[in-house]
Coordinates of C-alpha atoms and ligand atoms in Angstrom, one line a residue:
X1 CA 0.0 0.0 0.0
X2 CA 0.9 3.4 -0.3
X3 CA 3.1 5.7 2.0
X4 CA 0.3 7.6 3.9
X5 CA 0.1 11.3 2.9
X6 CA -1.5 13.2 6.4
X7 CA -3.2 16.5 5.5
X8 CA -4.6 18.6 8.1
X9 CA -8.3 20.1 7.8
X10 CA -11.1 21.6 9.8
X11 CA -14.3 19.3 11.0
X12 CA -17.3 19.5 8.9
X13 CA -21.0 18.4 8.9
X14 CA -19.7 15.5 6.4
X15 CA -17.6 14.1 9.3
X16 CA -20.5 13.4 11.9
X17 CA -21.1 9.8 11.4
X18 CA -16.9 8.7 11.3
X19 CA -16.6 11.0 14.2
X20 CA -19.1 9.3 16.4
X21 CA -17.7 5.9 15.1
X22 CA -14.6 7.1 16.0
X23 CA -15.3 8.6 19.6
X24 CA -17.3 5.3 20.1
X25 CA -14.4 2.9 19.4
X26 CA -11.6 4.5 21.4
X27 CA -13.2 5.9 24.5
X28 CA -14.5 4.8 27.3
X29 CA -16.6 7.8 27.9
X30 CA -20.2 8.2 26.3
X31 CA -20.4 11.4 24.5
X32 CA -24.2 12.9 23.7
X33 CA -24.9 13.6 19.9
X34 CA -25.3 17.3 21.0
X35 CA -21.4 16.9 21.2
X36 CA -20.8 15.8 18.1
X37 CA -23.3 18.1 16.4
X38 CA -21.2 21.1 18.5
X39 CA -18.6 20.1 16.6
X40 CA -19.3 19.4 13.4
X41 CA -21.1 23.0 13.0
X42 CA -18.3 24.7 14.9
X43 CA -20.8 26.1 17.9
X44 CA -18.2 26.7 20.6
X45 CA -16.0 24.6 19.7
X46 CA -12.5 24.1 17.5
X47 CA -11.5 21.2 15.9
X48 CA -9.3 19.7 13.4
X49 CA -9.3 16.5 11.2
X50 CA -6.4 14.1 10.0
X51 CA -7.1 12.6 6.9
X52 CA -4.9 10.4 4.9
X53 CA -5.1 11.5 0.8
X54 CA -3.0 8.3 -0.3
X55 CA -5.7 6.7 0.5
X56 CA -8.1 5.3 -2.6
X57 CA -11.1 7.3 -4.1
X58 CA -14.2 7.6 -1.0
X59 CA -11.8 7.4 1.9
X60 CA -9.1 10.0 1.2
X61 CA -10.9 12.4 2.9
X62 CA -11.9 10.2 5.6
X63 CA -11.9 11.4 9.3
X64 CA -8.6 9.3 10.6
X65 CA -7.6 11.2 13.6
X66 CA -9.0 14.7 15.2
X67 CA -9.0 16.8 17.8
X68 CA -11.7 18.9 19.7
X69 CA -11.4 22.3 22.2
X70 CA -13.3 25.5 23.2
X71 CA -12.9 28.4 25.0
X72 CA -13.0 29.0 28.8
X73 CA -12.8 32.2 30.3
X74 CA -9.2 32.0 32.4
X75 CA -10.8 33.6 35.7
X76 CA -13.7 30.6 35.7
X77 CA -11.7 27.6 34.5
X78 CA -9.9 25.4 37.6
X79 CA -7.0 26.4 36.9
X80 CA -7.5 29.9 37.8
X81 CA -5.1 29.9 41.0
X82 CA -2.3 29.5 38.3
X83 CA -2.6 32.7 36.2
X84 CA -1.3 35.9 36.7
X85 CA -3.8 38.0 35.4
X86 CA -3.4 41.7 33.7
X87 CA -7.0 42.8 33.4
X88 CA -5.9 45.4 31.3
X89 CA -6.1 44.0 28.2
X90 CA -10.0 42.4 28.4
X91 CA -11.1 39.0 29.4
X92 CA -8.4 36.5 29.3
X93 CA -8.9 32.8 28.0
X94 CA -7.9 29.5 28.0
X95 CA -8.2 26.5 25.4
X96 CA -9.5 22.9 27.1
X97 CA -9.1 19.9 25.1
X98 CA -12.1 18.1 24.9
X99 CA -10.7 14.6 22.9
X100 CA -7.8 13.7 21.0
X101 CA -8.1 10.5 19.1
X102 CA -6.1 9.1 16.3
X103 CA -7.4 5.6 14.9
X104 CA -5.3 2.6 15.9
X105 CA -3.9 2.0 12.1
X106 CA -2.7 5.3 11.9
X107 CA -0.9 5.5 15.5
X108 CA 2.7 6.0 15.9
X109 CA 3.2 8.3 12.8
X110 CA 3.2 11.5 14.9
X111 CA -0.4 12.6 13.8
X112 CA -1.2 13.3 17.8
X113 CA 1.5 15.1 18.0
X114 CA 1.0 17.4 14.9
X115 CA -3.1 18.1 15.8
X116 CA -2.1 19.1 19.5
X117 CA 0.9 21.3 18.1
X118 CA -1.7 22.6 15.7
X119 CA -3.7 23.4 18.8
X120 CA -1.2 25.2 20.6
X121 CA 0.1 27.1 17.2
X122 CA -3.9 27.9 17.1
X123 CA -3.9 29.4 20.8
X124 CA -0.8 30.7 21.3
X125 CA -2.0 33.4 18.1
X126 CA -4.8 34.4 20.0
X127 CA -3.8 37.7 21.9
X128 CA -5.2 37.1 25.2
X129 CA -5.4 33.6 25.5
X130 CA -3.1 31.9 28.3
X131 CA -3.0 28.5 27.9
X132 CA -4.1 25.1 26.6
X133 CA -4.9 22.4 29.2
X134 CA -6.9 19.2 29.3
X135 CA -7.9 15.9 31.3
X136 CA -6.4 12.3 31.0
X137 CA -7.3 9.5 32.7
X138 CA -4.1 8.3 34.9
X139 CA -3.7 4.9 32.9
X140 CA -3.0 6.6 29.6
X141 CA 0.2 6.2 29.3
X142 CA 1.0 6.8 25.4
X143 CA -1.2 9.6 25.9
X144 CA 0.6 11.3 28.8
X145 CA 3.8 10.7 27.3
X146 CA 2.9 13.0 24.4
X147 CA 1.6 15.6 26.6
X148 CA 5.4 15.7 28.2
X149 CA 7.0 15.7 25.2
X150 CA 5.5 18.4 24.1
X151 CA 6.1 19.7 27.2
X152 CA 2.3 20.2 28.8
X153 CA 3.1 20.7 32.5
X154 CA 1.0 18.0 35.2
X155 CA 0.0 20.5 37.8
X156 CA -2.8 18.6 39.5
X157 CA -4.4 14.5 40.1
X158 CA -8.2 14.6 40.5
X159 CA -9.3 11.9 42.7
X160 CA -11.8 9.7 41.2
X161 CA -12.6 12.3 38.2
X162 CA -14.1 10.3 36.3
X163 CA -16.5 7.6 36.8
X164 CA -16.8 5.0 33.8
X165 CA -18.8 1.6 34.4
X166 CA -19.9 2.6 38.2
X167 CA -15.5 2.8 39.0
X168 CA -13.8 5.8 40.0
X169 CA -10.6 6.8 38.0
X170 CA -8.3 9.5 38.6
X171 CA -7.2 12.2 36.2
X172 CA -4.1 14.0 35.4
X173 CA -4.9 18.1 34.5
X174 CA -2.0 19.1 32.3
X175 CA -1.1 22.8 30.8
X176 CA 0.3 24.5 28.3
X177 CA 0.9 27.8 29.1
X178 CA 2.5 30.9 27.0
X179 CA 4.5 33.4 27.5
X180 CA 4.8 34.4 31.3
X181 CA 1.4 32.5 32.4
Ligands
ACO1 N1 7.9 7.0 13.5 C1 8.0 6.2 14.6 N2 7.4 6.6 15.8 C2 6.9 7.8 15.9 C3 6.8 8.6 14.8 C4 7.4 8.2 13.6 N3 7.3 9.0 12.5 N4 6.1 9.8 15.2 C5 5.8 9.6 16.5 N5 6.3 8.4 16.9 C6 6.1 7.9 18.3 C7 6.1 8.9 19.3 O1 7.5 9.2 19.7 C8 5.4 8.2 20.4 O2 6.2 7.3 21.1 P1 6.0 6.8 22.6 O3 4.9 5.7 22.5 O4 7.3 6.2 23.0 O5 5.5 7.9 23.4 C9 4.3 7.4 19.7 O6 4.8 7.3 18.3 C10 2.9 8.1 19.7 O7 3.0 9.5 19.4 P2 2.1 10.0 18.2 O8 2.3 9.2 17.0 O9 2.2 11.5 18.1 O10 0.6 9.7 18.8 P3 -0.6 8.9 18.0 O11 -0.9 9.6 16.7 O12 -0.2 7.5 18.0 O13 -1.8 9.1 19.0 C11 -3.1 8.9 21.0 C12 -1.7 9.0 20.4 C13 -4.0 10.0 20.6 C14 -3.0 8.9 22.5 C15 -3.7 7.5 20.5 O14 -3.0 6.5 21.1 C16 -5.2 7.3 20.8 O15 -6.0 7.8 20.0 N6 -5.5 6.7 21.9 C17 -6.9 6.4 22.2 C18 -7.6 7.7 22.6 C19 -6.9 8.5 23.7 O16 -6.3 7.9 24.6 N7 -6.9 9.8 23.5 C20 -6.3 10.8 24.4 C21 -7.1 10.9 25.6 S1 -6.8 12.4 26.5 C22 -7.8 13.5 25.8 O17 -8.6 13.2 24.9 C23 -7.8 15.0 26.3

């Protein structure tokens, strides 16, 4: 088969079914469909697709990895005890990564890396936003070793955050911050 040939694009209402599929398939969390439809029409949320274009005619434009975030105002996020704020300049932000999935054919190429790169290249543009931060579950390794190498800082464990089949699990909150935060 052919060398795959990752393109980066926004999420669109074309995506909604793969999306889901995907979601489905890798996590262990239920999301609602009013998640999906959030993004796939871009209300209050950012988002980006990988897609493979080597791939044959139907699928090279086929949803193979993504990632999802919104806003949150800095001063009513949890994290607020760790920004300096300069009111100053207006209301200052934050982004919080919703999910990150790649799908398991396509791991190990680097695609997680590039969407939440793209997602901190995204942010960091943004004038008064402070950060990009985000929840894992404390199992996920390969996923907590990306947020360290792209150096994501683990400032907090939340007992028992999340609760999947009637069993506790902790979390990991990890940040990105810019410039001084
Ligand atoms: N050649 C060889 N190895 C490579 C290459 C390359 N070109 N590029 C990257 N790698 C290695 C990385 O160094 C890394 O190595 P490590 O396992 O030693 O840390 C490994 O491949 C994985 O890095 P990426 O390729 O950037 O990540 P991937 O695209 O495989 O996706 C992810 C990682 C998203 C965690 C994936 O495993 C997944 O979808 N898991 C299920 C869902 C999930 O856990 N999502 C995150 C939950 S947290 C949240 O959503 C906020």
């Amino acid at each position: 088969s052919c060398r795959p040939s990752i393109y980066y694009r926004p999420i669109n209402p074309n995506d909604l079914d793969r999306l889901e599929r995907i979601h489905r398939d890798i996590f262990p969390i239920k999301y609602e469909s009013e998640f999906f439809q959030s993004v796939v029409n871009g209300v209050g949320i950012v988002s980006w697709a990988a897609v493979d274009r080597s791939r044959p005619d139907g699928y090279s434009d086929e949803l193979i990895g993504f990632v999802t975030a919104k806003f949150v105002l800095a001063k009513e996020s949890e994290i607020d005890d760790l920004i300096g704020y300069d009111s100053s300049q207006g209301e200052e932000t934050l982004v919080y990564i919703l999910t990150l999935g790649v799908v398991e054919t396509y791991r190990n190429h680097g695609i997680a890396m590039s969407l939440i790169s793209g997602v901190i290249r995204y942010a960091s543009g943004l004038s008064l936003c402070r950060g990009v931060y985000l929840h894992v579950i404390a199992y996920n390794n390969p996923a907590i070793r990306l947020y360290n190498r792209l150096m994501f800082r683990c400032v907090r464990r939340l007992n028992g955050f999340y609760l999947i089949k009637r069993q506790h699990f902790d979390a990991f909150l990890f940040v990105y911050f810019f410039n001084g935060s």
